[in-house]
């Protein structure tokens, strides 16, 4: 007497510590859902498979655990692809289980058949088609191991229906042995000593920190290292919450919509210490003038990230926690030299402070019309210290990165790499499932919100008190901004001509809808929303043609910014 | 610059598409690719020929290594190695050209493996340059078909590349 494939799956999930999965049933996973009916695993039914994957993603981003999503074969499975690609680009640990038609039918164009291993090959860290019940437990073990180790990422398990009903003796392997997968955790000490030397010799050093820092759980070590050496820290979109933005050493975000001080610091620095970041084109602008005066140290667990876009003087492959810890140790032994460094870089920090003062992150405030930046500032001010913020993609996302003062790691969940509109609401849903007692706020635009607005139903059904902020300008604002700046204001298909009654929409789902049209209403609306125990949608009618500034036009170097006047 | 890379992979479902997909998805080129299981039937060896500057080759090697199914990647270009390719060539022959065709086959130490009144099918093994050489000489007679395996390589000396 063994277990069925679907029982093996659920037992294995439990052994992996999974207590919550997000999903959507269908014909090819009906056996799994039958076993879920009596399982202790908590299943959250979203209203779309894409949302299930984003929810698992949000859950993973704020907990650090592996997110799990389930979808049926064919359209259910293809609906997960955007979610998987989003997680892949941001290196989020996730296991997605899709049903598949029975093995004898594979390749026959059977009903609801799609070649998921083929489709997801370029957007998963790895994927599996289980063709034999005897391989199932081992496959699940390997999937979780691959998802959470090294540079994390999504792993897909395609599970044919006949494997779900076949039976086999269940034994879950203790260990994984993948001869082709041995991530390097421990940084080479000689390289790290060289890095210490380069740091001590620098006069204008900058730490350029990416999402890897949070994935590695090295946020604390980074803070200590920065304070020990007094090296200023600029963070990518993915790392905004990894370093306390109130800190005097914080430069804010760099790149296309980065701060003046961050972009100038990178341009002028003599040592760029890239940590868990990957020189994305939105960060570097014109690549040949990015940090052109600097020697570059690049620390990353993924060797392919190093030297991909920018030449590196000192590569260090390893886990950031390990490498930065060792680096701190090296520097700790040379306390006097570190003191000299701090002294010798004083001038540099003064220069940076002048940049900060000359062009702070700012906008032209208004008394007559609600400025979107003002709404973000107010949310930042009125929300809890540990509130989790998610975003969709577009202007509101950039304003959130620019004007929200992030204070704790894992509190800013945003689609950085893929730039997926419709990510914010379902990922907020996932975060709220993970932390029912914390404030979770989805900062959204009227365009993005409509990409997954059906998830209001999920929020209400599970009583997830997510607060949704719509910065409503009746435009697809970011594209409109580009059309204004580079296409002579030819607003082709970016005008959202139909004004949606978002209050009624919220109410139709049983959520609360609030609206603010006047500047004076902003604060009270946010306060009211935060006090309501259930999900609330806040519709802010904001100034319509507001632009995200500073901005580095495409093809320009990052110091060639268009600044807010 | 041309590089010949040997990749040892898990001999499993879909592995070829992982490798070829990596190349097409990242815009790397493949000039030739040959695949077969090794003496350990759980492993396959792929030999592929690609072109690119040092930075691209570094990325290719790293990206190949990053695949979970990849066990070992060796770029033979910088070392001492032996390269061999098999070609089967169907050449048109008539009474006049038969003797000449046989002379060429002899010079290249190739073999005639099929004969019809109108054609020879020739088997030849060697470095790709040698195959290009015989093709050049046979061309005037009329080549009906050429099937090339793409090169396979092995390092010189006693040491073997295994998982």
mmCIF file of N, CA and C in Angstrom, chain A residues 388-462:
data_model
loop_
_atom_site.group_PDB
_atom_site.id
_atom_site.type_symbol
_atom_site.label_atom_id
_atom_site.label_comp_id
_atom_site.label_asym_id
_atom_site.label_seq_id
_atom_site.Cartn_x
_atom_site.Cartn_y
_atom_site.Cartn_z
ATOM 1 N N UNK A 388 4.208 46.682 4.808
ATOM 2 C CA UNK A 388 4.741 46.131 3.561
ATOM 3 C C UNK A 388 4.092 46.870 2.395
ATOM 4 N N UNK A 389 4.938 47.362 1.488
ATOM 5 C CA UNK A 389 4.431 48.094 0.331
ATOM 6 C C UNK A 389 4.666 47.255 -0.927
ATOM 7 N N UNK A 390 3.639 47.076 -1.719
ATOM 8 C CA UNK A 390 3.826 46.454 -3.021
ATOM 9 C C UNK A 390 3.472 47.503 -4.073
ATOM 10 N N UNK A 391 3.913 47.263 -5.297
ATOM 11 C CA UNK A 391 3.533 48.194 -6.362
ATOM 12 C C UNK A 391 3.177 47.428 -7.625
ATOM 13 N N UNK A 392 2.514 48.122 -8.486
ATOM 14 C CA UNK A 392 2.349 47.655 -9.857
ATOM 15 C C UNK A 392 3.559 48.214 -10.623
ATOM 16 N N UNK A 393 3.395 48.536 -11.886
ATOM 17 C CA UNK A 393 4.542 49.050 -12.633
ATOM 18 C C UNK A 393 4.167 50.309 -13.402
ATOM 19 N N UNK A 394 5.011 51.311 -13.266
ATOM 20 C CA UNK A 394 4.775 52.569 -13.969
ATOM 21 C C UNK A 394 5.210 53.734 -13.101
ATOM 22 N N UNK A 395 4.598 54.896 -13.343
ATOM 23 C CA UNK A 395 4.985 56.089 -12.604
ATOM 24 C C UNK A 395 4.843 55.907 -11.096
ATOM 25 N N UNK A 396 3.683 55.341 -10.692
ATOM 26 C CA UNK A 396 3.444 55.195 -9.248
ATOM 27 C C UNK A 396 4.535 54.363 -8.584
ATOM 28 N N UNK A 397 5.066 53.387 -9.339
ATOM 29 C CA UNK A 397 6.125 52.515 -8.811
ATOM 30 C C UNK A 397 7.392 53.330 -8.539
ATOM 31 N N UNK A 398 7.720 54.188 -9.493
ATOM 32 C CA UNK A 398 8.910 55.027 -9.323
ATOM 33 C C UNK A 398 8.711 56.033 -8.193
ATOM 34 N N UNK A 399 7.516 56.619 -8.122
ATOM 35 C CA UNK A 399 7.260 57.560 -7.029
ATOM 36 C C UNK A 399 7.332 56.850 -5.678
ATOM 37 N N UNK A 400 6.848 55.620 -5.639
ATOM 38 C CA UNK A 400 6.940 54.863 -4.387
ATOM 39 C C UNK A 400 8.405 54.676 -4.007
ATOM 40 N N UNK A 401 9.231 54.318 -4.993
ATOM 41 C CA UNK A 401 10.660 54.114 -4.710
ATOM 42 C C UNK A 401 11.320 55.424 -4.284
ATOM 43 N N UNK A 402 10.858 56.535 -4.861
ATOM 44 C CA UNK A 402 11.500 57.825 -4.603
ATOM 45 C C UNK A 402 11.026 58.487 -3.308
ATOM 46 N N UNK A 403 9.743 58.341 -2.998
ATOM 47 C CA UNK A 403 9.182 59.168 -1.920
ATOM 48 C C UNK A 403 8.734 58.394 -0.691
ATOM 49 N N UNK A 404 8.753 57.074 -0.739
ATOM 50 C CA UNK A 404 8.447 56.310 0.468
ATOM 51 C C UNK A 404 9.758 56.109 1.211
ATOM 52 N N UNK A 405 9.751 56.371 2.507
ATOM 53 C CA UNK A 405 10.973 56.179 3.278
ATOM 54 C C UNK A 405 10.988 54.761 3.820
ATOM 55 N N UNK A 406 11.715 53.887 3.151
ATOM 56 C CA UNK A 406 11.752 52.481 3.572
ATOM 57 C C UNK A 406 12.626 52.338 4.806
ATOM 58 N N UNK A 407 12.173 51.457 5.694
ATOM 59 C CA UNK A 407 12.885 51.361 6.971
ATOM 60 C C UNK A 407 13.292 49.947 7.339
ATOM 61 N N UNK A 408 12.617 48.930 6.803
ATOM 62 C CA UNK A 408 12.960 47.560 7.181
ATOM 63 C C UNK A 408 13.093 46.687 5.944
ATOM 64 N N UNK A 409 13.978 45.701 5.998
ATOM 65 C CA UNK A 409 14.113 44.793 4.857
ATOM 66 C C UNK A 409 12.812 44.045 4.572
ATOM 67 N N UNK A 410 12.676 43.624 3.343
ATOM 68 C CA UNK A 410 11.535 42.810 2.899
ATOM 69 C C UNK A 410 10.193 43.536 3.045
ATOM 70 N N UNK A 411 10.213 44.849 2.925
ATOM 71 C CA UNK A 411 8.953 45.580 3.024
ATOM 72 C C UNK A 411 8.592 46.283 1.713
ATOM 73 N N UNK A 412 9.387 46.053 0.661
ATOM 74 C CA UNK A 412 9.058 46.685 -0.616
ATOM 75 C C UNK A 412 9.066 45.608 -1.692
ATOM 76 N N UNK A 413 7.864 45.225 -2.126
ATOM 77 C CA UNK A 413 7.740 44.138 -3.083
ATOM 78 C C UNK A 413 7.331 44.730 -4.427
ATOM 79 N N UNK A 414 8.242 44.665 -5.381
ATOM 80 C CA UNK A 414 7.966 45.311 -6.655
ATOM 81 C C UNK A 414 8.618 44.508 -7.773
ATOM 82 N N UNK A 415 7.997 44.519 -8.933
ATOM 83 C CA UNK A 415 8.532 43.766 -10.059
ATOM 84 C C UNK A 415 9.601 44.611 -10.736
ATOM 85 N N UNK A 416 10.855 44.355 -10.372
ATOM 86 C CA UNK A 416 11.951 45.178 -10.864
ATOM 87 C C UNK A 416 12.444 44.765 -12.234
ATOM 88 N N UNK A 417 12.688 43.488 -12.397
ATOM 89 C CA UNK A 417 13.306 43.001 -13.628
ATOM 90 C C UNK A 417 12.345 42.943 -14.796
ATOM 91 N N UNK A 418 11.248 42.231 -14.615
ATOM 92 C CA UNK A 418 10.311 42.062 -15.727
ATOM 93 C C UNK A 418 9.410 43.287 -15.890
ATOM 94 N N UNK A 419 9.135 43.983 -14.783
ATOM 95 C CA UNK A 419 8.265 45.157 -14.854
ATOM 96 C C UNK A 419 6.852 44.766 -15.185
ATOM 97 N N UNK A 420 6.246 43.960 -14.311
ATOM 98 C CA UNK A 420 4.948 43.372 -14.594
ATOM 99 C C UNK A 420 3.806 44.203 -14.023
ATOM 100 N N UNK A 421 3.037 44.847 -14.887
ATOM 101 C CA UNK A 421 1.816 45.512 -14.427
ATOM 102 C C UNK A 421 0.874 44.417 -13.918
ATOM 103 N N UNK A 422 0.147 44.712 -12.855
ATOM 104 C CA UNK A 422 -0.751 43.702 -12.303
ATOM 105 C C UNK A 422 -0.094 42.857 -11.228
ATOM 106 N N UNK A 423 1.133 43.197 -10.868
ATOM 107 C CA UNK A 423 1.852 42.432 -9.847
ATOM 108 C C UNK A 423 1.449 42.836 -8.434
ATOM 109 N N UNK A 424 1.150 44.112 -8.260
ATOM 110 C CA UNK A 424 1.011 44.670 -6.917
ATOM 111 C C UNK A 424 -0.121 44.103 -6.084
ATOM 112 N N UNK A 425 -1.303 44.009 -6.679
ATOM 113 C CA UNK A 425 -2.450 43.555 -5.882
ATOM 114 C C UNK A 425 -2.293 42.092 -5.457
ATOM 115 N N UNK A 426 -2.042 41.169 -6.384
ATOM 116 C CA UNK A 426 -1.870 39.784 -5.931
ATOM 117 C C UNK A 426 -0.659 39.576 -5.020
ATOM 118 N N UNK A 427 0.418 40.308 -5.223
ATOM 119 C CA UNK A 427 1.562 40.104 -4.333
ATOM 120 C C UNK A 427 1.248 40.651 -2.943
ATOM 121 N N UNK A 428 0.442 41.726 -2.884
ATOM 122 C CA UNK A 428 -0.010 42.236 -1.585
ATOM 123 C C UNK A 428 -0.869 41.191 -0.888
ATOM 124 N N UNK A 429 -1.684 40.536 -1.679
ATOM 125 C CA UNK A 429 -2.546 39.466 -1.170
ATOM 126 C C UNK A 429 -1.680 38.374 -0.513
ATOM 127 N N UNK A 430 -0.632 37.977 -1.242
ATOM 128 C CA UNK A 430 0.275 36.951 -0.719
ATOM 129 C C UNK A 430 0.974 37.412 0.553
ATOM 130 N N UNK A 431 1.394 38.680 0.567
ATOM 131 C CA UNK A 431 2.082 39.212 1.747
ATOM 132 C C UNK A 431 1.139 39.261 2.947
ATOM 133 N N UNK A 432 -0.117 39.615 2.680
ATOM 134 C CA UNK A 432 -1.080 39.714 3.781
ATOM 135 C C UNK A 432 -1.414 38.327 4.343
ATOM 136 N N UNK A 433 -1.424 37.316 3.474
ATOM 137 C CA UNK A 433 -1.617 35.945 3.950
ATOM 138 C C UNK A 433 -0.458 35.561 4.872
ATOM 139 N N UNK A 434 0.751 35.962 4.474
ATOM 140 C CA UNK A 434 1.931 35.644 5.295
ATOM 141 C C UNK A 434 1.903 36.388 6.615
ATOM 142 N N UNK A 435 1.488 37.643 6.594
ATOM 143 C CA UNK A 435 1.482 38.480 7.803
ATOM 144 C C UNK A 435 0.101 39.117 7.976
ATOM 145 N N UNK A 436 -0.836 38.362 8.541
ATOM 146 C CA UNK A 436 -2.209 38.892 8.648
ATOM 147 C C UNK A 436 -2.300 40.156 9.501
ATOM 148 N N UNK A 437 -1.336 40.355 10.401
ATOM 149 C CA UNK A 437 -1.452 41.490 11.327
ATOM 150 C C UNK A 437 -0.657 42.724 10.924
ATOM 151 N N UNK A 438 0.052 42.630 9.830
ATOM 152 C CA UNK A 438 0.816 43.812 9.419
ATOM 153 C C UNK A 438 0.053 44.594 8.361
ATOM 154 N N UNK A 439 0.371 45.887 8.271
ATOM 155 C CA UNK A 439 -0.232 46.683 7.205
ATOM 156 C C UNK A 439 0.404 46.290 5.873
ATOM 157 N N UNK A 440 -0.442 46.001 4.889
ATOM 158 C CA UNK A 440 0.046 45.734 3.544
ATOM 159 C C UNK A 440 -0.634 46.716 2.597
ATOM 160 N N UNK A 441 0.189 47.457 1.866
ATOM 161 C CA UNK A 441 -0.341 48.526 1.031
ATOM 162 C C UNK A 441 0.098 48.322 -0.417
ATOM 163 N N UNK A 442 -0.872 48.231 -1.316
ATOM 164 C CA UNK A 442 -0.550 48.141 -2.739
ATOM 165 C C UNK A 442 -0.627 49.538 -3.338
ATOM 166 N N UNK A 443 0.525 50.061 -3.758
ATOM 167 C CA UNK A 443 0.524 51.356 -4.436
ATOM 168 C C UNK A 443 0.383 51.085 -5.926
ATOM 169 N N UNK A 444 -0.624 51.713 -6.510
ATOM 170 C CA UNK A 444 -1.048 51.298 -7.839
ATOM 171 C C UNK A 444 -1.393 52.509 -8.702
ATOM 172 N N UNK A 445 -1.486 52.251 -9.990
ATOM 173 C CA UNK A 445 -2.012 53.266 -10.902
ATOM 174 C C UNK A 445 -3.335 52.761 -11.450
ATOM 175 N N UNK A 446 -4.085 53.627 -12.090
ATOM 176 C CA UNK A 446 -5.396 53.173 -12.573
ATOM 177 C C UNK A 446 -5.253 52.177 -13.725
ATOM 178 N N UNK A 447 -4.145 52.255 -14.460
ATOM 179 C CA UNK A 447 -3.934 51.292 -15.538
ATOM 180 C C UNK A 447 -3.562 49.927 -14.994
ATOM 181 N N UNK A 448 -2.469 49.878 -14.241
ATOM 182 C CA UNK A 448 -1.984 48.620 -13.674
ATOM 183 C C UNK A 448 -3.044 47.901 -12.859
ATOM 184 N N UNK A 449 -3.779 48.679 -12.053
ATOM 185 C CA UNK A 449 -4.735 48.049 -11.139
ATOM 186 C C UNK A 449 -5.718 47.165 -11.891
ATOM 187 N N UNK A 450 -6.092 47.640 -13.088
ATOM 188 C CA UNK A 450 -7.105 46.896 -13.839
ATOM 189 C C UNK A 450 -6.567 45.606 -14.458
ATOM 190 N N UNK A 451 -5.270 45.407 -14.337
ATOM 191 C CA UNK A 451 -4.714 44.168 -14.890
ATOM 192 C C UNK A 451 -4.978 42.954 -14.001
ATOM 193 N N UNK A 452 -5.196 43.185 -12.722
ATOM 194 C CA UNK A 452 -5.548 42.054 -11.857
ATOM 195 C C UNK A 452 -6.588 42.447 -10.806
ATOM 196 N N UNK A 453 -7.486 43.361 -11.173
ATOM 197 C CA UNK A 453 -8.436 43.886 -10.187
ATOM 198 C C UNK A 453 -9.389 42.806 -9.674
ATOM 199 N N UNK A 454 -9.498 41.688 -10.408
ATOM 200 C CA UNK A 454 -10.380 40.605 -9.951
ATOM 201 C C UNK A 454 -9.967 40.073 -8.585
ATOM 202 N N UNK A 455 -8.728 40.352 -8.171
ATOM 203 C CA UNK A 455 -8.262 39.812 -6.892
ATOM 204 C C UNK A 455 -8.886 40.513 -5.686
ATOM 205 N N UNK A 456 -9.635 41.587 -5.943
ATOM 206 C CA UNK A 456 -10.442 42.175 -4.866
ATOM 207 C C UNK A 456 -11.317 41.091 -4.252
ATOM 208 N N UNK A 457 -11.804 40.186 -5.099
ATOM 209 C CA UNK A 457 -12.664 39.102 -4.617
ATOM 210 C C UNK A 457 -11.922 38.227 -3.617
ATOM 211 N N UNK A 458 -10.664 37.924 -3.933
ATOM 212 C CA UNK A 458 -9.873 37.074 -3.038
ATOM 213 C C UNK A 458 -9.653 37.781 -1.699
ATOM 214 N N UNK A 459 -9.338 39.091 -1.770
ATOM 215 C CA UNK A 459 -9.122 39.856 -0.542
ATOM 216 C C UNK A 459 -10.343 39.775 0.364
ATOM 217 N N UNK A 460 -11.510 39.959 -0.256
ATOM 218 C CA UNK A 460 -12.728 39.992 0.549
ATOM 219 C C UNK A 460 -13.054 38.587 1.072
ATOM 220 N N UNK A 461 -12.921 37.586 0.189
ATOM 221 C CA UNK A 461 -13.257 36.225 0.615
ATOM 222 C C UNK A 461 -12.424 35.786 1.828
ATOM 223 N N UNK A 462 -11.141 36.114 1.835
ATOM 224 C CA UNK A 462 -10.268 35.663 2.931
ATOM 225 C C UNK A 462 -10.072 36.754 3.984
#
